[in-house]
mmCIF file with all atom_site columns, C-alpha atoms in Angstrom:
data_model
loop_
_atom_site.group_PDB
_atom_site.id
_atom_site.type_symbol
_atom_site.label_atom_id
_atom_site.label_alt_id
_atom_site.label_comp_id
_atom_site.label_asym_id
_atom_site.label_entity_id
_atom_site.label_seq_id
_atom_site.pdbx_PDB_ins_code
_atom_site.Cartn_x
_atom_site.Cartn_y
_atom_site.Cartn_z
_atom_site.occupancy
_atom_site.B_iso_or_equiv
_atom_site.pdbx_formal_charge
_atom_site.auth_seq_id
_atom_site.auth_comp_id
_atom_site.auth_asym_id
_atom_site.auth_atom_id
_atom_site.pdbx_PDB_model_num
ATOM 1  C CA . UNK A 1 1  ? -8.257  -35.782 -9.285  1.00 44.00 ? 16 UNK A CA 1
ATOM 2  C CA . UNK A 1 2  ? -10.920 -33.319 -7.921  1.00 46.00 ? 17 UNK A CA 1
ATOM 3  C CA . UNK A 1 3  ? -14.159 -33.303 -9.124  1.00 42.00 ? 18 UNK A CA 1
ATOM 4  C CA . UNK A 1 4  ? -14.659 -31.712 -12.771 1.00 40.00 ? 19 UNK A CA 1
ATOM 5  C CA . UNK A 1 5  ? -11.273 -31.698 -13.164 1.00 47.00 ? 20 UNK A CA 1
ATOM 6  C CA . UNK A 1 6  ? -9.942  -33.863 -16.034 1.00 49.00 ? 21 UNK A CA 1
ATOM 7  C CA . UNK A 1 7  ? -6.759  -36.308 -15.934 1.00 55.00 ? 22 UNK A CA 1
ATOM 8  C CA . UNK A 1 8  ? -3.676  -35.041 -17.214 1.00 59.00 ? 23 UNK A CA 1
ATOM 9  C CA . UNK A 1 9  ? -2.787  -37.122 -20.082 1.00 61.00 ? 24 UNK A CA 1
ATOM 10 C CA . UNK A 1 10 ? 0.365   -35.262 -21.284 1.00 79.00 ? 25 UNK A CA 1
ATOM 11 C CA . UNK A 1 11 ? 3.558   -33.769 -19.501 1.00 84.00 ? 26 UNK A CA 1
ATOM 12 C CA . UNK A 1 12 ? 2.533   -30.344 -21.610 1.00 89.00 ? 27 UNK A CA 1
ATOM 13 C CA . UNK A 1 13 ? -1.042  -30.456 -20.271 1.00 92.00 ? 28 UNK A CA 1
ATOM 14 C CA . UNK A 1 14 ? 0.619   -31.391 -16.178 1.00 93.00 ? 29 UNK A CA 1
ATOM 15 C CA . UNK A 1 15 ? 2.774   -28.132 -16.608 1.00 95.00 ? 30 UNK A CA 1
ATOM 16 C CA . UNK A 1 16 ? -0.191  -25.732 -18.034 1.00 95.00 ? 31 UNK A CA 1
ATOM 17 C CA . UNK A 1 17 ? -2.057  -27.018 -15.096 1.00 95.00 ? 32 UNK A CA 1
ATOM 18 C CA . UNK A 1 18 ? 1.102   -26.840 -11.876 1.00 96.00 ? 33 UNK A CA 1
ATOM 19 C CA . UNK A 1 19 ? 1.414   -23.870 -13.597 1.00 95.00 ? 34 UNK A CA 1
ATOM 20 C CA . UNK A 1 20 ? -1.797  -21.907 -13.224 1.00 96.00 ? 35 UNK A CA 1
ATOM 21 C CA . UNK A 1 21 ? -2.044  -23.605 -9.545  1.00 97.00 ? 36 UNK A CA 1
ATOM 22 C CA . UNK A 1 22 ? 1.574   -21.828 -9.139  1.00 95.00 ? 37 UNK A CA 1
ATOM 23 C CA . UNK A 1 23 ? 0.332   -18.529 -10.182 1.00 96.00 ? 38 UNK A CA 1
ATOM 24 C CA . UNK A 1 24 ? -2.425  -19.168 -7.645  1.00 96.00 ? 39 UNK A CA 1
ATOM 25 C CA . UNK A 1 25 ? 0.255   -19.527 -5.144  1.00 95.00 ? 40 UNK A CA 1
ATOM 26 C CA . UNK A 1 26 ? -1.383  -23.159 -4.884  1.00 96.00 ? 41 UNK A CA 1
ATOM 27 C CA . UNK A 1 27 ? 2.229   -24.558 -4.624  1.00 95.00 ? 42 UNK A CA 1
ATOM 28 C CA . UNK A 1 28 ? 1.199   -28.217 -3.204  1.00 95.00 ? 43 UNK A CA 1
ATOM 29 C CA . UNK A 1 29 ? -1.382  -28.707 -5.611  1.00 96.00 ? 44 UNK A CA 1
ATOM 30 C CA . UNK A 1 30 ? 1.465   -27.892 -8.377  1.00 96.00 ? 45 UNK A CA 1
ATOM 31 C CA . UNK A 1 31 ? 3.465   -30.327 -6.808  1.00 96.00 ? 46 UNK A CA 1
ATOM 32 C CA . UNK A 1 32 ? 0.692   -33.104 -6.918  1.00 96.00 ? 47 UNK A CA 1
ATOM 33 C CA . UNK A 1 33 ? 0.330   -32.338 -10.676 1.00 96.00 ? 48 UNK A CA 1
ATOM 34 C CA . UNK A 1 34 ? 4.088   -32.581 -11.439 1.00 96.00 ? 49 UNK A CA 1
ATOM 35 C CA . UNK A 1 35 ? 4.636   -35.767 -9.158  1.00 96.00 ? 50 UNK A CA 1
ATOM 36 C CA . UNK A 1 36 ? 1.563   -37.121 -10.754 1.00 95.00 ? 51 UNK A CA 1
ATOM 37 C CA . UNK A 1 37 ? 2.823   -36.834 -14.218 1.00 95.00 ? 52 UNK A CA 1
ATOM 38 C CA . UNK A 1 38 ? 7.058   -37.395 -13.056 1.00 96.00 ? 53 UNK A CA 1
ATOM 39 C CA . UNK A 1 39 ? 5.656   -41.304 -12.265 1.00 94.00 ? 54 UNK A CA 1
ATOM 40 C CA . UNK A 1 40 ? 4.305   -41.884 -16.137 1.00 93.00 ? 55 UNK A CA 1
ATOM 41 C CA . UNK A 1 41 ? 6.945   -39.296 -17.630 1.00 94.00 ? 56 UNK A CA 1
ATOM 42 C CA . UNK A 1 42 ? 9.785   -40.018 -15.131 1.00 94.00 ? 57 UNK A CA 1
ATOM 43 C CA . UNK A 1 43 ? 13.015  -38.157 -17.365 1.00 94.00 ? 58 UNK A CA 1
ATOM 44 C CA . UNK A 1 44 ? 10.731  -35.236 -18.381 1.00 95.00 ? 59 UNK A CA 1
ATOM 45 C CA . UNK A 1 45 ? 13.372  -32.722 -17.714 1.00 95.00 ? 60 UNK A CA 1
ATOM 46 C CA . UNK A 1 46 ? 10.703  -29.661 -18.327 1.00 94.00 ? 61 UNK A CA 1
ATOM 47 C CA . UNK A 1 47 ? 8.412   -31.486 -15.189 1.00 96.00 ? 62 UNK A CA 1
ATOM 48 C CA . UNK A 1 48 ? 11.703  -31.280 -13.002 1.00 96.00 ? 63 UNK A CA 1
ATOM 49 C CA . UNK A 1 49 ? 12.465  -28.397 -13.593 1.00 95.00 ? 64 UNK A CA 1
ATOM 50 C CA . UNK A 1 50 ? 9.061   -26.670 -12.431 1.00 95.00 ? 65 UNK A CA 1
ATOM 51 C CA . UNK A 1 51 ? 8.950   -29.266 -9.829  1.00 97.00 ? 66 UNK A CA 1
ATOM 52 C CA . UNK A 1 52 ? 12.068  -27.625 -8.416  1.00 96.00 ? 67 UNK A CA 1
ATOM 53 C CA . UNK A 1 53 ? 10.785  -24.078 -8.676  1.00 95.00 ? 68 UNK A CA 1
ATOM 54 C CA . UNK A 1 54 ? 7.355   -25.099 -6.630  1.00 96.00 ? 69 UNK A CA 1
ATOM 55 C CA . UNK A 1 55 ? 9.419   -26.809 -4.524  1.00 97.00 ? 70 UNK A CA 1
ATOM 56 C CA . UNK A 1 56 ? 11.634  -23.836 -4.073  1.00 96.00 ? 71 UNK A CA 1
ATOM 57 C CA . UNK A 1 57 ? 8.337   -21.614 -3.337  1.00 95.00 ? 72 UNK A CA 1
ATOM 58 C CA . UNK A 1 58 ? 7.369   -24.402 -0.603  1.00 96.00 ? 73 UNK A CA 1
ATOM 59 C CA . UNK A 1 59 ? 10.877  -23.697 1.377   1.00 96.00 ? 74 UNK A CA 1
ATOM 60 C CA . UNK A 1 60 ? 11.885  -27.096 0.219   1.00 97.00 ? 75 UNK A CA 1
ATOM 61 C CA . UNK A 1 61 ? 15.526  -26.260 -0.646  1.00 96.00 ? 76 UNK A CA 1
ATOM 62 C CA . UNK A 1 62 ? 17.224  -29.373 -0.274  1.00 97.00 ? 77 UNK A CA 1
ATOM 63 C CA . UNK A 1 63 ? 14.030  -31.059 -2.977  1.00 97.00 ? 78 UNK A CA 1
ATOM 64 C CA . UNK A 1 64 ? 14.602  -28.369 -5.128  1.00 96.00 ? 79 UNK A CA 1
ATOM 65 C CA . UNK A 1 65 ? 18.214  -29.204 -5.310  1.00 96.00 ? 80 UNK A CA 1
ATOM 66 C CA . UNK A 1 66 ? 17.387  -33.093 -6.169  1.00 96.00 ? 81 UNK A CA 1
ATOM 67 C CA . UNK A 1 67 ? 14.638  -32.736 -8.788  1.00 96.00 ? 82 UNK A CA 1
ATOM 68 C CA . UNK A 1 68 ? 16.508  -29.925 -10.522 1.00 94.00 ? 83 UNK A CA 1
ATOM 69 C CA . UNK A 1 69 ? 19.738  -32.326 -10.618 1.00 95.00 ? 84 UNK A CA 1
ATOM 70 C CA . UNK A 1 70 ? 17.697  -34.992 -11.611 1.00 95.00 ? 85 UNK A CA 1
ATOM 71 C CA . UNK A 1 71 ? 16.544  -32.100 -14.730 1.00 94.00 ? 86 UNK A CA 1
ATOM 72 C CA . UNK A 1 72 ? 20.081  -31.840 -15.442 1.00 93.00 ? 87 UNK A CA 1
ATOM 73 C CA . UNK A 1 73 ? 21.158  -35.548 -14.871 1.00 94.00 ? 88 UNK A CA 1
ATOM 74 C CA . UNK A 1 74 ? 18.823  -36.472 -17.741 1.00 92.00 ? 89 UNK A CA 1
ATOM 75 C CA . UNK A 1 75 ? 19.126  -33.317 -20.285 1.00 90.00 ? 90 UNK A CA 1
ATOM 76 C CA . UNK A 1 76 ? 22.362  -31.505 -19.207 1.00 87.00 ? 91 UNK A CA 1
ATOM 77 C CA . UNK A 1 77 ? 22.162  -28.623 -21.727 1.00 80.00 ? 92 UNK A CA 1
ATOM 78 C CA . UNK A 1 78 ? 18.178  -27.719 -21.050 1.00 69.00 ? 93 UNK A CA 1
ATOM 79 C CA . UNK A 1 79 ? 17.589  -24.629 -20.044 1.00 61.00 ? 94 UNK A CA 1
ATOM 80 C CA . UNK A 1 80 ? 13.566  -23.593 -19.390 1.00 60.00 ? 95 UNK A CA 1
#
């Protein structure tokens, strides 16, 4: 993590922090933060979800499409 900046212990705490770096229109550093927390909260349908929409805002498309199946694949009735 950068300097100052504290770890993210909690999926809640990762999406407060992608985000405020998505309102930034810091879209990587979003993505860092939700990847970050996806490999100790891998089924966190609420971290796949806004990893698809920063992914969308990168021109990913085709990631979009897999993390926000993989959202649906492991909570089919969530809607954020």
């Amino acid at each position: 993590s950068a300097p100052g900046e504290r770890s993210v212990t909690t999926g809640d705490d990762a999406l407060f922090l992608a985000r405020a770096y998505l309102a930034s229109r810091n879209n990587e550093r979003a993505v860092e933060v939700l990847m970050s927390a996806l490999r100790h909260l891998p089924n966190d349908p609420d971290l796949l979800t806004e990893l698809a929409r920063a992914q969308l805002r990168m021109d990913e498309p085709e990631r979009a499409e897999l993390s926000a199946q993989a959202a649906l694949s492991v909570a089919p009735g969530h809607v954020q």
